[in-house]
mmCIF file of N, CA and C in Angstrom:
data_model
loop_
_atom_site.group_PDB
_atom_site.id
_atom_site.type_symbol
_atom_site.label_atom_id
_atom_site.label_comp_id
_atom_site.label_asym_id
_atom_site.label_seq_id
_atom_site.Cartn_x
_atom_site.Cartn_y
_atom_site.Cartn_z
ATOM 1 N N ALA K 1 120.510 199.048 62.791
ATOM 2 C CA ALA K 1 121.247 199.365 61.715
ATOM 3 C C ALA K 1 120.710 198.859 60.365
ATOM 4 N N LEU K 2 120.954 199.331 59.497
ATOM 5 C CA LEU K 2 120.339 199.238 58.281
ATOM 6 C C LEU K 2 121.518 198.658 57.458
ATOM 7 N N TYR K 3 121.309 197.835 56.711
ATOM 8 C CA TYR K 3 122.320 196.925 55.470
ATOM 9 C C TYR K 3 121.492 196.827 54.165
ATOM 10 N N PHE K 4 122.064 197.688 53.264
ATOM 11 C CA PHE K 4 121.945 197.550 51.949
ATOM 12 C C PHE K 4 122.978 196.803 51.131
ATOM 13 N N PRO K 5 122.804 195.352 50.704
ATOM 14 C CA PRO K 5 123.608 194.791 50.281
ATOM 15 C C PRO K 5 123.679 195.336 48.440
ATOM 16 N N GLN K 6 124.913 195.136 47.813
ATOM 17 C CA GLN K 6 124.996 195.732 46.697
ATOM 18 C C GLN K 6 124.784 194.710 45.553
ATOM 19 N N GLY K 7 124.229 193.526 45.589
ATOM 20 C CA GLY K 7 123.688 192.669 44.789
ATOM 21 C C GLY K 7 121.737 192.669 44.935
ATOM 22 N N LYS K 8 121.436 192.635 43.835
ATOM 23 C CA LYS K 8 120.028 192.234 43.547
ATOM 24 C C LYS K 8 118.841 193.370 43.922
ATOM 25 N N GLY K 9 119.378 194.549 44.417
ATOM 26 C CA GLY K 9 118.832 195.187 44.826
ATOM 27 C C GLY K 9 117.718 194.926 46.470
ATOM 28 N N ARG K 10 118.359 194.139 46.816
ATOM 29 C CA ARG K 10 117.507 193.925 48.019
ATOM 30 C C ARG K 10 118.148 194.770 49.332
ATOM 31 N N ALA K 11 116.952 195.406 50.390
ATOM 32 C CA ALA K 11 117.400 195.626 51.370
ATOM 33 C C ALA K 11 117.139 195.023 52.816
ATOM 34 N N ILE K 12 118.056 194.754 53.423
ATOM 35 C CA ILE K 12 118.145 194.075 54.600
ATOM 36 C C ILE K 12 118.068 194.625 56.049
ATOM 37 N N LEU K 13 116.888 194.556 56.916
ATOM 38 C CA LEU K 13 116.908 195.371 58.334
ATOM 39 C C LEU K 13 117.612 194.275 59.421
ATOM 40 N N PHE K 14 118.453 194.985 60.182
ATOM 41 C CA PHE K 14 118.838 194.352 61.237
ATOM 42 C C PHE K 14 118.647 195.006 62.405
ATOM 43 N N LEU K 15 117.732 194.654 63.346
ATOM 44 C CA LEU K 15 117.580 195.263 64.839
ATOM 45 C C LEU K 15 117.933 194.750 65.635
ATOM 46 N N PHE K 16 118.972 195.673 66.468
ATOM 47 C CA PHE K 16 120.108 194.697 67.635
ATOM 48 C C PHE K 16 119.537 195.914 68.864
ATOM 49 N N SER K 17 119.804 195.344 70.027
ATOM 50 C CA SER K 17 119.576 196.166 71.094
ATOM 51 C C SER K 17 120.459 197.442 71.010
ATOM 52 N N ASP K 18 120.442 198.402 71.872
ATOM 53 C CA ASP K 18 121.268 199.548 71.912
ATOM 54 C C ASP K 18 122.389 199.227 72.847
ATOM 55 N N GLN K 19 123.501 199.520 72.372
ATOM 56 C CA GLN K 19 124.933 199.269 72.947
ATOM 57 C C GLN K 19 125.493 200.315 73.072
ATOM 58 N N THR K 20 125.166 201.540 73.650
ATOM 59 C CA THR K 20 125.325 202.702 74.108
ATOM 60 C C THR K 20 126.684 202.645 75.140
ATOM 61 N N GLY K 21 126.497 201.747 75.864
ATOM 62 C CA GLY K 21 126.944 201.761 77.273
ATOM 63 C C GLY K 21 128.209 200.910 77.085
ATOM 64 N N GLY K 22 128.834 200.794 75.770
ATOM 65 C CA GLY K 22 130.178 200.132 75.715
ATOM 66 C C GLY K 22 130.564 198.887 76.745
ATOM 67 N N GLY K 23 131.702 198.772 77.177
ATOM 68 C CA GLY K 23 131.602 197.435 78.007
ATOM 69 C C GLY K 23 131.388 196.183 77.005
ATOM 70 N N SER K 24 131.704 194.992 77.739
ATOM 71 C CA SER K 24 131.639 193.590 76.923
ATOM 72 C C SER K 24 130.501 193.131 76.849
ATOM 73 N N GLU K 25 129.449 193.524 76.508
ATOM 74 C CA GLU K 25 127.915 193.203 76.521
ATOM 75 C C GLU K 25 127.868 192.432 75.007
ATOM 76 N N SER K 26 127.424 191.504 74.522
ATOM 77 C CA SER K 26 127.293 190.699 73.593
ATOM 78 C C SER K 26 126.168 191.546 72.829
ATOM 79 N N MET K 27 126.200 191.662 71.334
ATOM 80 C CA MET K 27 125.260 192.212 70.679
ATOM 81 C C MET K 27 124.447 190.939 70.180
ATOM 82 N N GLU K 28 122.997 190.722 71.162
ATOM 83 C CA GLU K 28 121.937 189.940 70.853
ATOM 84 C C GLU K 28 120.862 190.625 70.149
ATOM 85 N N PRO K 29 120.109 189.785 69.205
ATOM 86 C CA PRO K 29 119.069 190.341 68.529
ATOM 87 C C PRO K 29 117.633 190.702 69.246
ATOM 88 N N LYS K 30 117.090 191.765 69.604
ATOM 89 C CA LYS K 30 115.925 192.000 70.301
ATOM 90 C C LYS K 30 115.263 190.700 69.733
ATOM 91 N N ARG K 31 114.218 190.634 70.911
ATOM 92 C CA ARG K 31 113.431 189.540 70.721
ATOM 93 C C ARG K 31 111.935 190.109 71.020
ATOM 94 N N LEU K 32 111.017 189.663 70.210
ATOM 95 C CA LEU K 32 109.582 190.084 70.085
ATOM 96 C C LEU K 32 108.643 189.168 70.730
ATOM 97 N N TYR K 33 108.065 189.882 72.097
ATOM 98 C CA TYR K 33 107.392 188.918 72.781
ATOM 99 C C TYR K 33 105.846 189.940 73.194
ATOM 100 N N ARG K 34 104.752 189.065 73.182
ATOM 101 C CA ARG K 34 103.600 189.655 73.707
ATOM 102 C C ARG K 34 103.421 190.364 74.899
ATOM 103 N N SER K 35 103.098 191.492 75.163
ATOM 104 C CA SER K 35 103.220 191.851 76.592
ATOM 105 C C SER K 35 102.272 191.407 77.732
ATOM 106 N N ARG K 36 102.920 191.158 78.885
ATOM 107 C CA ARG K 36 102.076 190.953 80.016
ATOM 108 C C ARG K 36 101.634 192.293 80.163
ATOM 109 N N SER K 37 102.490 192.965 80.501
ATOM 110 C CA SER K 37 101.846 194.012 81.488
ATOM 111 C C SER K 37 101.230 195.802 80.980
ATOM 112 N N ASN K 38 101.556 195.477 79.278
ATOM 113 C CA ASN K 38 100.618 196.362 78.290
ATOM 114 C C ASN K 38 100.000 195.771 77.407
ATOM 115 N N SER K 39 98.888 195.080 77.854
ATOM 116 C CA SER K 39 98.025 193.945 77.181
ATOM 117 C C SER K 39 96.837 194.623 77.229
ATOM 118 N N MET K 40 95.929 194.578 76.181
ATOM 119 C CA MET K 40 94.359 195.281 76.210
ATOM 120 C C MET K 40 93.748 193.812 75.681
ATOM 121 N N ILE K 41 94.152 193.249 74.838
ATOM 122 C CA ILE K 41 93.472 192.166 74.434
ATOM 123 C C ILE K 41 94.166 190.451 74.172
ATOM 124 N N ALA K 42 95.539 190.612 73.680
ATOM 125 C CA ALA K 42 96.147 189.576 73.561
ATOM 126 C C ALA K 42 97.692 190.129 73.901
ATOM 127 N N GLY K 43 98.273 191.268 73.908
ATOM 128 C CA GLY K 43 99.321 191.974 74.086
ATOM 129 C C GLY K 43 100.084 191.966 73.323
ATOM 130 N N VAL K 44 99.719 192.015 71.724
ATOM 131 C CA VAL K 44 100.596 192.100 70.655
ATOM 132 C C VAL K 44 101.073 193.332 70.408
ATOM 133 N N CYS K 45 100.162 194.620 70.367
ATOM 134 C CA CYS K 45 100.901 195.624 70.140
ATOM 135 C C CYS K 45 101.663 196.207 71.431
ATOM 136 N N GLY K 46 101.280 196.043 72.555
ATOM 137 C CA GLY K 46 101.850 196.244 73.841
ATOM 138 C C GLY K 46 103.362 195.550 73.556
ATOM 139 N N GLY K 47 103.480 194.521 72.857
ATOM 140 C CA GLY K 47 105.156 194.026 72.819
ATOM 141 C C GLY K 47 105.665 194.553 71.673
ATOM 142 N N LEU K 48 104.917 194.916 70.450
ATOM 143 C CA LEU K 48 105.375 195.242 69.470
ATOM 144 C C LEU K 48 106.149 197.242 70.088
ATOM 145 N N ALA K 49 105.244 197.679 70.912
ATOM 146 C CA ALA K 49 105.389 198.925 71.328
ATOM 147 C C ALA K 49 106.888 198.794 72.099
ATOM 148 N N GLU K 50 106.963 197.856 73.043
ATOM 149 C CA GLU K 50 108.157 197.666 73.843
ATOM 150 C C GLU K 50 109.445 197.391 73.052
ATOM 151 N N TYR K 51 109.055 196.506 72.057
ATOM 152 C CA TYR K 51 110.272 196.190 70.950
ATOM 153 C C TYR K 51 110.807 197.189 70.280
ATOM 154 N N ILE K 52 109.953 198.159 69.635
ATOM 155 C CA ILE K 52 110.459 199.280 69.389
ATOM 156 C C ILE K 52 110.629 200.858 69.815
ATOM 157 N N GLY K 53 110.061 200.772 71.096
ATOM 158 C CA GLY K 53 110.691 201.479 72.118
ATOM 159 C C GLY K 53 109.533 203.026 72.017
ATOM 160 N N MET K 54 108.538 202.326 71.787
ATOM 161 C CA MET K 54 107.352 203.658 71.314
ATOM 162 C C MET K 54 106.280 203.477 73.085
ATOM 163 N N ASP K 55 105.468 204.659 72.876
ATOM 164 C CA ASP K 55 104.379 204.278 73.632
ATOM 165 C C ASP K 55 103.148 203.321 72.960
ATOM 166 N N PRO K 56 102.620 202.029 73.937
ATOM 167 C CA PRO K 56 101.730 201.436 73.449
ATOM 168 C C PRO K 56 100.571 201.851 72.935
ATOM 169 N N THR K 57 99.990 202.991 73.365
ATOM 170 C CA THR K 57 99.000 203.793 73.059
ATOM 171 C C THR K 57 98.904 203.964 71.679
ATOM 172 N N VAL K 58 99.967 204.872 71.204
ATOM 173 C CA VAL K 58 100.192 204.935 69.764
ATOM 174 C C VAL K 58 100.364 203.926 68.695
ATOM 175 N N VAL K 59 101.070 203.062 69.420
ATOM 176 C CA VAL K 59 100.929 201.639 68.598
ATOM 177 C C VAL K 59 99.523 201.214 67.877
ATOM 178 N N ARG K 60 98.808 201.078 69.491
ATOM 179 C CA ARG K 60 97.420 200.686 69.242
ATOM 180 C C ARG K 60 97.034 201.814 68.269
ATOM 181 N N LEU K 61 96.645 202.904 68.408
ATOM 182 C CA LEU K 61 96.244 203.530 67.060
ATOM 183 C C LEU K 61 96.623 203.740 65.951
ATOM 184 N N LEU K 62 97.974 203.572 66.141
ATOM 185 C CA LEU K 62 98.129 202.738 64.261
ATOM 186 C C LEU K 62 97.666 201.850 63.585
ATOM 187 N N TYR K 63 97.932 200.884 64.689
ATOM 188 C CA TYR K 63 97.297 199.912 64.046
ATOM 189 C C TYR K 63 96.017 199.452 63.675
ATOM 190 N N VAL K 64 94.941 200.615 64.570
ATOM 191 C CA VAL K 64 93.425 200.835 64.042
ATOM 192 C C VAL K 64 93.482 201.481 62.781
ATOM 193 N N LEU K 65 94.336 202.452 62.584
ATOM 194 C CA LEU K 65 93.975 203.201 61.777
ATOM 195 C C LEU K 65 94.294 202.315 60.235
ATOM 196 N N ILE K 66 95.348 201.857 60.344
ATOM 197 C CA ILE K 66 96.116 201.090 59.091
ATOM 198 C C ILE K 66 95.060 200.060 59.223
ATOM 199 N N SER K 67 94.306 199.404 60.008
ATOM 200 C CA SER K 67 93.487 198.491 59.740
ATOM 201 C C SER K 67 92.241 199.194 59.088
ATOM 202 N N ILE K 68 91.561 199.809 59.676
ATOM 203 C CA ILE K 68 90.736 200.520 59.284
ATOM 204 C C ILE K 68 90.995 201.058 57.385
ATOM 205 N N PHE K 69 91.907 201.597 57.086
ATOM 206 C CA PHE K 69 92.037 202.220 55.831
ATOM 207 C C PHE K 69 92.235 201.079 54.724
ATOM 208 N N SER K 70 92.815 199.623 55.494
ATOM 209 C CA SER K 70 92.865 198.161 54.651
ATOM 210 C C SER K 70 91.844 197.616 54.952
ATOM 211 N N ALA K 71 90.785 198.252 54.992
ATOM 212 C CA ALA K 71 89.681 197.296 54.946
ATOM 213 C C ALA K 71 89.096 196.402 56.067
ATOM 214 N N ALA K 72 89.938 196.502 57.501
ATOM 215 C CA ALA K 72 89.887 195.996 58.344
ATOM 216 C C ALA K 72 90.362 194.649 58.633
ATOM 217 N N PHE K 73 89.881 193.990 57.647
ATOM 218 C CA PHE K 73 89.866 192.252 57.565
ATOM 219 C C PHE K 73 91.435 191.843 57.634
ATOM 220 N N PRO K 74 92.413 192.432 56.865
ATOM 221 C CA PRO K 74 93.713 191.761 56.795
ATOM 222 C C PRO K 74 94.335 192.137 58.211
ATOM 223 N N GLY K 75 93.870 193.417 58.638
ATOM 224 C CA GLY K 75 94.448 193.687 60.285
ATOM 225 C C GLY K 75 94.178 192.619 61.174
ATOM 226 N N ILE K 76 92.908 192.446 61.025
ATOM 227 C CA ILE K 76 92.297 191.250 62.072
ATOM 228 C C ILE K 76 93.103 189.915 61.972
ATOM 229 N N ILE K 77 93.019 189.373 60.984
ATOM 230 C CA ILE K 77 94.058 188.202 60.337
ATOM 231 C C ILE K 77 95.347 188.406 61.016
ATOM 232 N N VAL K 78 96.402 189.565 60.775
ATOM 233 C CA VAL K 78 97.596 189.609 61.250
ATOM 234 C C VAL K 78 97.672 189.477 62.581
ATOM 235 N N TYR K 79 96.610 190.319 63.281
ATOM 236 C CA TYR K 79 96.286 190.450 64.847
ATOM 237 C C TYR K 79 96.605 188.782 65.272
ATOM 238 N N ILE K 80 95.505 188.058 65.049
ATOM 239 C CA ILE K 80 95.472 186.615 65.296
ATOM 240 C C ILE K 80 96.523 185.450 64.819
ATOM 241 N N ILE K 81 97.104 186.077 63.717
ATOM 242 C CA ILE K 81 98.241 185.294 63.717
ATOM 243 C C ILE K 81 99.618 185.488 64.487
ATOM 244 N N ALA K 82 99.643 187.080 64.718
ATOM 245 C CA ALA K 82 100.655 187.134 65.708
ATOM 246 C C ALA K 82 100.577 186.803 67.035
ATOM 247 N N MET K 83 99.239 186.709 67.657
ATOM 248 C CA MET K 83 98.781 186.078 68.563
ATOM 249 C C MET K 83 98.993 184.725 69.056
ATOM 250 N N ILE K 84 99.079 184.210 67.855
ATOM 251 C CA ILE K 84 99.449 182.626 67.726
ATOM 252 C C ILE K 84 101.059 182.455 67.991
ATOM 253 N N ILE K 85 101.235 183.139 67.020
ATOM 254 C CA ILE K 85 102.938 182.810 66.504
ATOM 255 C C ILE K 85 104.085 183.238 67.716
ATOM 256 N N VAL K 86 103.425 184.824 67.838
ATOM 257 C CA VAL K 86 104.659 185.780 69.012
ATOM 258 C C VAL K 86 104.358 184.859 70.408
ATOM 259 N N PRO K 87 105.607 184.249 71.230
ATOM 260 C CA PRO K 87 105.314 183.934 72.235
ATOM 261 C C PRO K 87 104.996 184.958 73.385
ATOM 262 N N LEU K 88 104.638 184.541 74.252
ATOM 263 C CA LEU K 88 104.078 185.495 75.729
ATOM 264 C C LEU K 88 105.597 185.811 76.575
ATOM 265 N N GLU K 89 105.954 186.966 77.089
ATOM 266 C CA GLU K 89 106.595 187.246 77.786
ATOM 267 C C GLU K 89 106.696 186.470 79.109
ATOM 268 N N ASP K 90 108.119 186.353 79.576
ATOM 269 C CA ASP K 90 108.251 185.795 80.419
ATOM 270 C C ASP K 90 108.170 186.310 81.841
#
């Protein structure tokens, strides 16, 4: 769900797991993990794909295209930082 507060012109994005089943499930925020099953290098793009519910191949292609059009260097640094920071899935 998107939340746009009325003050200071800032937008905050909250992502919660889909609660379509009703019932007594608690709304817990989704957790971002590096994927073990959809891993090509370190599982960063695979984990991101699982988090946002997209095909891992599409996320990888978008990542490569964005990296190429932004001179590739920032994309490599972001990937390495994500590889270090994002925990591996259990």
